[in-house]
Amino acid sequence: MSIAVNYHAGQENIASDCLHCAGRIVRVAVFDDMTAAEPFWRALERDDAWATPYQRLDLLAAWQHHVGARKGIVPFIVIGFDVAGRPLFLWPFGRKQMGPFRVAGFLGSKHASFNIGLWRRDLAAAIGEGDVRNLLTRIAGGQAPVDVLTLYSQPLSWAGVANPFALLPRQLSAEDGACLNLDAAAGIEAAVSPGIRSRLRIKEKKLKKLAGYGYVQPTSAAEIERLLDAFFALKAVHMRAQGLTNVFTEPGVADFVRQASHISLPDGRPLIELHALEGGGEVLAVYGAVVDPYRFSAMFNTYTLSPHARHSPGLILLQHMIGACARRGARSFDIGVGRAHYKSFFCKEPEPLFDTFLALTPRGRLATPAFRMAFAAKRMIKSKPALWAAVQYLRRARAG
């Protein structure tokens, strides 16, 4: 199997040699312009490609425009085609310079919790390790090569299909995910334990006494903006109190979230859905999420710091969201990646994630050991309660 890829800024770059990957891929294109890649991306989305909701073009295009470009990231979109010119897979990568090394990875950074790319389902099930390696090695050549591939936060499988990138050398991510499998017929009763439901009913009775109390899914632009304003303000206070860097104050991030929350999907729902609990003239809790027919995946959340916080509005909101997702037919629900005690009340199915650090050039072989060791150390610290508690204490002390 052989393939040659040439790079010309701003246009499609095609290899015409036959690649016998699963007997179908006959050419590969690399794009450094998301607009040029858009027709093929849209085609895969229309054909119900195997992907997570984090790989939607509109989401990643908004992120790249507002965030990625400011970080010096250039699109590095890899697309494989069949003999009829139809796209078979699309890897939404971006590349940037890190010191002397040219590094590529999934677009979206920490805002994309689960990464697999976009694949035609039959190809994802049939492709082999040698085929994936060949593709990655060959696209590294040319006039704009990549030294190191860093692929973070990848699930081993998604919607019952194994992740082809799991065929490559891998290590566990710094943090794992967890999900809740939903049953539309059984509803919330099967999803949440009787004990949790009873406790939350008692708490919600107190919140229901507040004027205007209710579970809200905004539909108008004004409602979306109002809830986002409340979210950003509350999140800033929470992050400062914990001594954590507030990612939402980084250049372009708030603009990315706002734009994506106003974009409508073909079914009329927003690209980033907002769910909120309100009452007593204040926003009690807010969640933002991306959703597809398989998974409801929370991207961000916050809750009030008023005395009403003692009634657990965030947990009550989660229960409402889970019920709504079950009714609309979603099969899986998650509250994002990372450890938090409250997540275990709802999401009990472990979802291990892995990272791939792959050298594509001799220079890249100098860098990959450092990437591997750094992220292994990060996972080790987070997996040791005493070490992680010490880190959190230092953060709070720094925050005063």
CSV table of C-alpha atoms in Angstrom, one decimal:
chain,number,residue,atom,x,y,z
A,1,MET,CA,0.0,0.0,0.0
A,2,SER,CA,1.4,3.4,-0.9
A,3,ILE,CA,0.1,6.9,-1.1
A,4,ALA,CA,1.6,10.3,-1.8
A,5,VAL,CA,0.1,13.6,-0.4
A,6,ASN,CA,1.2,17.0,-1.6
A,7,TYR,CA,0.4,20.2,0.3
A,8,HIS,CA,-0.7,23.5,-1.3
A,9,ALA,CA,-2.1,26.1,1.1
A,10,GLY,CA,-5.7,26.9,0.7
A,11,GLN,CA,-6.8,24.1,-1.5
A,12,GLU,CA,-7.5,20.4,-1.7
A,13,ASN,CA,-4.5,18.1,-1.9
A,14,ILE,CA,-5.2,14.7,-3.4
A,15,ALA,CA,-3.3,11.4,-3.7
A,16,SER,CA,-4.4,9.2,-6.5
A,17,ASP,CA,-2.5,6.0,-5.8
A,18,CYS,CA,-4.8,3.2,-4.7
A,19,LEU,CA,-4.8,2.4,-1.0
A,20,HIS,CA,-6.4,-1.0,-0.4
A,21,CYS,CA,-7.6,-0.1,3.1
A,22,ALA,CA,-10.8,-2.2,3.5
A,23,GLY,CA,-10.8,-2.4,-0.4
A,24,ARG,CA,-12.4,1.0,-0.8
A,25,ILE,CA,-10.1,4.0,-0.2
A,26,VAL,CA,-8.6,5.2,-3.4
A,27,ARG,CA,-7.5,8.7,-2.6
A,28,VAL,CA,-6.8,10.9,0.3
A,29,ALA,CA,-7.1,14.7,0.6
A,30,VAL,CA,-5.6,17.0,3.2
A,31,PHE,CA,-7.2,20.5,3.7
A,32,ASP,CA,-5.9,23.5,5.6
A,33,ASP,CA,-9.1,25.4,5.0
A,34,MET,CA,-12.3,24.2,6.6
A,35,THR,CA,-14.5,25.9,4.0
A,36,ALA,CA,-12.9,23.8,1.3
A,37,ALA,CA,-13.5,20.6,3.3
A,38,GLU,CA,-17.1,21.6,4.1
A,39,PRO,CA,-18.9,19.8,1.2
A,40,PHE,CA,-17.4,16.4,2.2
A,41,TRP,CA,-17.9,17.0,5.9
A,42,ARG,CA,-21.6,17.8,5.3
A,43,ALA,CA,-21.9,14.7,3.1
A,44,LEU,CA,-20.7,12.5,5.9
A,45,GLU,CA,-23.0,14.2,8.4
A,46,ARG,CA,-26.0,13.7,6.0
A,47,ASP,CA,-25.1,10.1,5.6
A,48,ASP,CA,-25.2,9.5,9.4
A,49,ALA,CA,-21.5,9.1,9.8
A,50,TRP,CA,-20.1,7.3,12.9
A,51,ALA,CA,-19.0,10.2,15.0
A,52,THR,CA,-19.6,12.0,18.3
A,53,PRO,CA,-21.6,15.2,18.5
A,54,TYR,CA,-18.2,17.0,19.2
A,55,GLN,CA,-17.1,16.3,15.6
A,56,ARG,CA,-19.9,18.4,14.0
A,57,LEU,CA,-18.5,20.9,11.4
A,58,ASP,CA,-20.5,23.8,12.8
A,59,LEU,CA,-19.1,23.3,16.3
A,60,LEU,CA,-15.5,22.9,15.3
A,61,ALA,CA,-15.7,25.7,12.7
A,62,ALA,CA,-16.9,28.1,15.4
A,63,TRP,CA,-14.2,26.9,17.8
A,64,GLN,CA,-11.5,27.2,15.1
A,65,HIS,CA,-12.7,30.7,14.2
A,66,HIS,CA,-12.8,32.1,17.7
A,67,VAL,CA,-10.3,30.0,19.6
A,68,GLY,CA,-8.1,27.7,17.4
A,69,ALA,CA,-6.8,30.4,15.1
A,70,ARG,CA,-5.8,32.6,18.0
A,71,LYS,CA,-3.7,29.8,19.4
A,72,GLY,CA,-1.9,29.4,16.1
A,73,ILE,CA,-3.7,26.2,15.1
A,74,VAL,CA,-4.1,25.6,11.3
A,75,PRO,CA,-6.7,23.1,10.1
A,76,PHE,CA,-5.2,19.8,9.0
A,77,ILE,CA,-8.3,18.0,7.7
A,78,VAL,CA,-7.7,14.5,6.4
A,79,ILE,CA,-10.4,12.9,4.1
A,80,GLY,CA,-10.4,9.6,2.4
A,81,PHE,CA,-12.5,9.0,-0.7
A,82,ASP,CA,-13.9,6.0,-2.6
A,83,VAL,CA,-13.6,5.5,-6.3
A,84,ALA,CA,-16.8,7.5,-6.9
A,85,GLY,CA,-15.4,10.5,-5.0
A,86,ARG,CA,-17.6,10.0,-1.9
A,87,PRO,CA,-15.9,10.7,1.5
A,88,LEU,CA,-15.3,7.6,3.6
A,89,PHE,CA,-13.7,9.2,6.6
A,90,LEU,CA,-12.7,12.6,7.9
A,91,TRP,CA,-10.2,13.3,10.6
A,92,PRO,CA,-10.7,16.9,11.9
A,93,PHE,CA,-7.2,17.6,13.0
A,94,GLY,CA,-5.4,20.9,13.5
A,95,ARG,CA,-1.7,21.5,13.6
A,96,LYS,CA,0.5,24.0,15.4
A,97,GLN,CA,4.1,24.7,16.1
A,98,MET,CA,5.3,23.7,19.6
A,99,GLY,CA,8.9,24.9,19.9
A,100,PRO,CA,10.8,22.9,17.3
A,101,PHE,CA,8.0,20.4,16.8
A,102,ARG,CA,5.0,20.4,14.5
A,103,VAL,CA,2.2,18.8,16.4
A,104,ALA,CA,-1.3,17.8,15.2
A,105,GLY,CA,-4.4,16.6,17.1
A,106,PHE,CA,-8.1,16.9,17.2
A,107,LEU,CA,-9.7,20.3,16.8
A,108,GLY,CA,-11.7,21.5,19.7
A,109,SER,CA,-9.0,21.0,22.4
A,110,LYS,CA,-10.5,20.6,25.9
A,111,HIS,CA,-13.9,21.7,24.7
A,112,ALA,CA,-14.3,18.3,22.8
A,113,SER,CA,-14.8,15.6,25.5
A,114,PHE,CA,-14.9,12.6,23.1
A,115,ASN,CA,-12.9,12.3,19.9
A,116,ILE,CA,-13.1,9.7,17.1
A,117,GLY,CA,-13.3,11.6,13.9
A,118,LEU,CA,-16.0,10.9,11.3
A,119,TRP,CA,-16.2,7.5,9.6
A,120,ARG,CA,-18.6,5.7,7.3
A,121,ARG,CA,-19.8,3.0,9.7
A,122,ASP,CA,-18.8,0.0,7.6
A,123,LEU,CA,-15.3,1.3,7.1
A,124,ALA,CA,-14.9,2.0,10.9
A,125,ALA,CA,-15.8,-1.7,11.5
A,126,ALA,CA,-13.4,-3.1,8.8
A,127,ILE,CA,-10.3,-0.9,8.8
A,128,GLY,CA,-7.1,-2.5,10.2
A,129,GLU,CA,-4.1,-1.3,12.2
A,130,GLY,CA,-1.8,-1.4,9.2
A,131,ASP,CA,-4.2,0.7,7.2
A,132,VAL,CA,-4.5,3.4,9.8
A,133,ARG,CA,-0.7,3.5,10.3
A,134,ASN,CA,-0.1,3.7,6.6
A,135,LEU,CA,-2.5,6.7,6.3
A,136,LEU,CA,-1.0,8.5,9.2
A,137,THR,CA,2.6,7.9,8.1
A,138,ARG,CA,2.0,9.0,4.5
A,139,ILE,CA,0.1,12.2,5.3
A,140,ALA,CA,3.1,13.3,7.5
A,141,GLY,CA,5.3,13.8,4.4
A,142,GLY,CA,5.2,16.6,1.9
A,143,GLN,CA,5.9,20.3,2.3
A,144,ALA,CA,3.9,20.8,5.5
A,145,PRO,CA,4.7,17.7,7.6
A,146,VAL,CA,3.7,16.8,11.1
A,147,ASP,CA,6.2,15.5,13.6
A,148,VAL,CA,3.9,14.3,16.3
A,149,LEU,CA,0.3,13.2,16.4
A,150,THR,CA,-1.4,13.8,19.8
A,151,LEU,CA,-4.9,12.4,20.0
A,152,TYR,CA,-6.6,13.1,23.3
A,153,SER,CA,-9.8,11.9,25.0
A,154,GLN,CA,-10.7,9.0,22.7
A,155,PRO,CA,-13.3,6.4,23.7
A,156,LEU,CA,-12.6,2.8,23.1
A,157,SER,CA,-16.0,2.5,21.4
A,158,TRP,CA,-19.0,4.7,20.6
A,159,ALA,CA,-22.5,3.6,19.9
A,160,GLY,CA,-21.4,0.0,19.8
A,161,VAL,CA,-18.6,0.5,17.2
A,162,ALA,CA,-14.9,0.0,18.2
A,163,ASN,CA,-12.7,3.0,17.7
A,164,PRO,CA,-10.2,2.4,14.8
A,165,PHE,CA,-7.6,4.6,16.5
A,166,ALA,CA,-7.6,2.2,19.4
A,167,LEU,CA,-5.6,-0.1,17.1
A,168,LEU,CA,-2.6,2.2,17.5
A,169,PRO,CA,-0.3,2.3,20.6
A,170,ARG,CA,-2.2,4.1,23.3
A,171,GLN,CA,-2.3,4.9,27.0
A,172,LEU,CA,-5.0,5.8,29.4
A,173,SER,CA,-6.1,9.5,29.4
A,174,ALA,CA,-5.5,11.7,32.4
A,175,GLU,CA,-9.3,11.4,33.2
A,176,ASP,CA,-12.0,9.0,32.2
A,177,GLY,CA,-15.6,9.4,31.5
A,178,ALA,CA,-18.8,7.7,32.7
A,179,CYS,CA,-22.2,7.5,31.2
A,180,LEU,CA,-25.8,6.5,31.9
A,181,ASN,CA,-27.5,4.1,29.5
A,182,LEU,CA,-31.1,5.3,28.9
A,183,ASP,CA,-34.3,3.3,28.3
A,184,ALA,CA,-37.0,5.4,26.8
A,185,ALA,CA,-39.7,3.0,27.9
A,186,ALA,CA,-38.5,2.8,31.5
A,187,GLY,CA,-37.8,6.5,31.8
A,188,ILE,CA,-36.3,8.3,34.8
A,189,GLU,CA,-37.3,5.5,37.2
A,190,ALA,CA,-34.8,3.1,35.7
A,191,ALA,CA,-32.1,5.7,35.2
A,192,VAL,CA,-31.9,7.2,38.8
A,193,SER,CA,-32.0,5.2,42.0
A,194,PRO,CA,-35.1,5.5,44.2
A,195,GLY,CA,-33.0,6.9,47.0
A,196,ILE,CA,-31.6,9.7,44.9
A,197,ARG,CA,-35.1,10.5,43.4
A,198,SER,CA,-36.6,10.6,46.9
A,199,ARG,CA,-33.9,13.0,48.2
A,200,LEU,CA,-34.3,15.3,45.2
A,201,ARG,CA,-38.1,15.3,45.5
A,202,ILE,CA,-37.8,16.7,49.0
A,203,LYS,CA,-35.3,19.3,47.9
A,204,GLU,CA,-37.3,20.3,44.9
A,205,LYS,CA,-40.4,20.9,47.0
A,206,LYS,CA,-38.6,23.7,48.7
A,207,LEU,CA,-37.5,25.2,45.4
A,208,LYS,CA,-41.0,25.0,44.0
A,209,LYS,CA,-42.1,27.6,46.5
A,210,LEU,CA,-39.9,30.2,44.6
A,211,ALA,CA,-41.8,32.5,42.3
A,212,GLY,CA,-41.5,31.5,38.7
A,213,TYR,CA,-39.7,28.2,39.5
A,214,GLY,CA,-39.3,25.9,36.5
A,215,TYR,CA,-37.1,23.8,34.2
A,216,VAL,CA,-36.2,25.9,31.1
A,217,GLN,CA,-34.9,25.1,27.6
A,218,PRO,CA,-34.5,28.5,26.0
A,219,THR,CA,-35.8,29.0,22.4
A,220,SER,CA,-35.3,32.7,21.7
A,221,ALA,CA,-32.0,34.4,21.1
A,222,ALA,CA,-32.7,36.7,24.1
A,223,GLU,CA,-33.3,33.8,26.4
A,224,ILE,CA,-30.1,32.1,25.3
A,225,GLU,CA,-28.1,35.3,25.9
A,226,ARG,CA,-29.6,35.8,29.3
A,227,LEU,CA,-28.7,32.3,30.4
A,228,LEU,CA,-25.2,32.5,29.0
A,229,ASP,CA,-24.6,35.8,30.8
A,230,ALA,CA,-25.7,34.1,34.1
A,231,PHE,CA,-23.5,31.1,33.3
A,232,PHE,CA,-20.3,33.1,32.6
A,233,ALA,CA,-20.8,35.2,35.7
A,234,LEU,CA,-21.3,32.3,38.1
A,235,LYS,CA,-18.6,30.2,36.5
A,236,ALA,CA,-16.0,32.9,37.0
A,237,VAL,CA,-16.8,33.0,40.7
A,238,HIS,CA,-16.7,29.2,41.1
A,239,MET,CA,-13.4,28.9,39.3
A,240,ARG,CA,-11.7,31.7,41.2
A,241,ALA,CA,-12.8,30.1,44.5
A,242,GLN,CA,-11.2,26.8,43.5
A,243,GLY,CA,-8.0,28.4,42.3
A,244,LEU,CA,-8.6,27.0,38.8
A,245,THR,CA,-8.0,28.7,35.5
A,246,ASN,CA,-11.3,29.8,34.0
A,247,VAL,CA,-11.2,28.4,30.4
A,248,PHE,CA,-14.2,30.6,29.6
A,249,THR,CA,-12.2,33.8,30.0
A,250,GLU,CA,-9.5,32.6,27.5
A,251,PRO,CA,-9.5,34.6,24.3
A,252,GLY,CA,-12.4,33.7,22.0
A,253,VAL,CA,-14.0,31.0,24.2
A,254,ALA,CA,-17.1,32.9,25.3
A,255,ASP,CA,-17.6,34.0,21.7
A,256,PHE,CA,-17.4,30.4,20.5
A,257,VAL,CA,-19.9,29.2,23.1
A,258,ARG,CA,-22.3,32.1,22.2
A,259,GLN,CA,-22.1,31.5,18.5
A,260,ALA,CA,-22.6,27.7,18.8
A,261,SER,CA,-25.6,28.2,21.1
A,262,HIS,CA,-27.3,30.2,18.4
A,263,ILE,CA,-26.7,27.8,15.5
A,264,SER,CA,-29.6,25.6,14.6
A,265,LEU,CA,-29.2,21.9,13.6
A,266,PRO,CA,-31.3,20.4,10.7
A,267,ASP,CA,-33.9,19.2,13.3
A,268,GLY,CA,-34.3,22.8,14.6
A,269,ARG,CA,-32.5,22.2,17.9
A,270,PRO,CA,-29.5,24.4,18.8
A,271,LEU,CA,-25.9,23.1,18.3
A,272,ILE,CA,-25.2,23.7,22.0
A,273,GLU,CA,-28.4,23.1,24.0
A,274,LEU,CA,-28.9,25.1,27.2
A,275,HIS,CA,-30.9,23.6,30.1
A,276,ALA,CA,-31.6,25.6,33.2
A,277,LEU,CA,-33.5,25.7,36.5
A,278,GLU,CA,-34.9,29.1,37.5
A,279,GLY,CA,-36.8,30.5,40.4
A,280,GLY,CA,-37.0,33.4,42.8
A,281,GLY,CA,-35.7,35.8,40.1
A,282,GLU,CA,-32.4,34.0,39.6
A,283,VAL,CA,-30.8,31.3,37.5
A,284,LEU,CA,-30.4,28.4,39.9
A,285,ALA,CA,-28.4,26.0,37.6
A,286,VAL,CA,-27.3,25.9,33.9
A,287,TYR,CA,-26.0,23.1,31.7
A,288,GLY,CA,-24.8,23.3,28.1
A,289,ALA,CA,-24.7,20.1,26.1
A,290,VAL,CA,-24.2,18.7,22.6
A,291,VAL,CA,-26.7,16.0,21.5
A,292,ASP,CA,-27.2,13.5,18.8
A,293,PRO,CA,-29.5,10.5,18.5
A,294,TYR,CA,-27.1,8.4,20.5
A,295,ARG,CA,-25.7,10.6,23.2
A,296,PHE,CA,-26.5,13.6,25.3
A,297,SER,CA,-23.1,15.0,26.4
A,298,ALA,CA,-22.8,17.9,28.8
A,299,MET,CA,-20.1,20.4,27.9
A,300,PHE,CA,-20.3,22.9,30.8
A,301,ASN,CA,-22.3,23.6,33.9
A,302,THR,CA,-22.6,25.9,37.0
A,303,TYR,CA,-25.1,26.7,39.8
A,304,THR,CA,-26.2,29.5,42.0
A,305,LEU,CA,-24.1,30.7,45.0
A,306,SER,CA,-27.2,32.0,46.8
A,307,PRO,CA,-28.7,30.2,49.8
A,308,HIS,CA,-30.8,28.2,47.4
A,309,ALA,CA,-27.7,26.2,46.5
A,310,ARG,CA,-28.3,24.1,49.6
A,311,HIS,CA,-31.3,22.5,47.8
A,312,SER,CA,-29.0,21.0,45.1
A,313,PRO,CA,-30.5,22.8,42.1
A,314,GLY,CA,-27.7,21.3,39.9
A,315,LEU,CA,-28.7,17.7,40.8
A,316,ILE,CA,-32.4,18.5,40.3
A,317,LEU,CA,-31.7,20.0,36.9
A,318,LEU,CA,-29.8,16.8,36.0
A,319,GLN,CA,-32.8,14.7,36.9
A,320,HIS,CA,-35.0,16.8,34.6
A,321,MET,CA,-32.5,16.6,31.8
A,322,ILE,CA,-32.2,12.8,32.0
A,323,GLY,CA,-36.0,12.5,31.9
A,324,ALA,CA,-36.2,14.7,28.9
A,325,CYS,CA,-33.4,12.8,27.1
A,326,ALA,CA,-35.1,9.5,27.7
A,327,ARG,CA,-38.3,10.8,26.3
A,328,ARG,CA,-36.7,12.1,23.1
A,329,GLY,CA,-35.0,8.7,22.5
A,330,ALA,CA,-31.3,9.3,23.4
A,331,ARG,CA,-29.7,6.1,24.4
A,332,SER,CA,-26.8,7.4,26.5
A,333,PHE,CA,-26.1,10.4,28.8
A,334,ASP,CA,-22.9,11.8,30.2
A,335,ILE,CA,-21.9,14.8,32.4
A,336,GLY,CA,-18.5,15.3,30.8
A,337,VAL,CA,-15.1,14.0,31.5
A,338,GLY,CA,-13.4,14.0,34.9
A,339,ARG,CA,-14.0,13.0,38.5
A,340,ALA,CA,-16.7,14.6,40.6
A,341,HIS,CA,-18.8,12.9,43.3
A,342,TYR,CA,-22.1,14.1,42.1
A,343,LYS,CA,-21.6,12.5,38.7
A,344,SER,CA,-21.6,9.0,40.3
A,345,PHE,CA,-25.2,9.6,41.4
A,346,PHE,CA,-26.3,9.4,37.8
A,347,CYS,CA,-23.5,8.1,35.5
A,348,LYS,CA,-22.4,4.7,36.8
A,349,GLU,CA,-21.1,3.1,33.5
A,350,PRO,CA,-17.4,3.6,33.2
A,351,GLU,CA,-16.2,4.9,29.9
A,352,PRO,CA,-12.4,4.7,29.7
A,353,LEU,CA,-10.6,7.2,27.5
A,354,PHE,CA,-7.2,6.9,25.9
A,355,ASP,CA,-4.6,9.1,24.3
A,356,THR,CA,-2.3,8.4,21.3
A,357,PHE,CA,1.1,9.9,21.0
A,358,LEU,CA,2.6,8.9,17.6
A,359,ALA,CA,5.8,10.0,16.1
A,360,LEU,CA,5.5,10.6,12.4
A,361,THR,CA,9.1,11.8,11.7
A,362,PRO,CA,12.5,11.2,13.2
A,363,ARG,CA,12.2,14.6,14.9
A,364,GLY,CA,8.9,13.5,16.4
A,365,ARG,CA,10.5,10.5,18.0
A,366,LEU,CA,12.4,12.9,20.3
A,367,ALA,CA,9.2,14.5,21.5
A,368,THR,CA,6.7,11.6,22.0
A,369,PRO,CA,8.3,10.2,25.2
A,370,ALA,CA,7.9,13.6,26.9
A,371,PHE,CA,4.2,13.7,25.9
A,372,ARG,CA,3.6,10.2,27.2
A,373,MET,CA,5.4,10.7,30.5
A,374,ALA,CA,3.7,14.1,31.2
A,375,PHE,CA,0.2,12.7,30.7
A,376,ALA,CA,0.9,9.5,32.5
A,377,ALA,CA,2.1,11.6,35.5
A,378,LYS,CA,-1.1,13.7,35.3
A,379,ARG,CA,-3.2,10.6,35.4
A,380,MET,CA,-1.2,9.2,38.3
A,381,ILE,CA,-1.7,12.3,40.4
A,382,LYS,CA,-5.4,12.5,39.7
A,383,SER,CA,-5.8,8.8,40.6
A,384,LYS,CA,-4.2,9.2,44.0
A,385,PRO,CA,-6.7,10.8,46.4
A,386,ALA,CA,-4.0,12.2,48.7
A,387,LEU,CA,-1.9,13.7,45.9
A,388,TRP,CA,-5.0,15.2,44.2
A,389,ALA,CA,-6.3,16.6,47.5
A,390,ALA,CA,-2.9,18.3,48.0
A,391,VAL,CA,-3.1,19.8,44.5
A,392,GLN,CA,-6.6,21.1,45.2
A,393,TYR,CA,-5.5,22.6,48.5
A,394,LEU,CA,-2.7,24.5,46.9
A,395,ARG,CA,-5.0,25.8,44.3
A,396,ARG,CA,-7.5,27.1,46.9
A,397,ALA,CA,-4.6,28.6,48.9
A,398,ARG,CA,-3.4,30.4,45.8
A,399,ALA,CA,-6.9,31.7,45.1
A,400,GLY,CA,-7.1,33.0,48.7
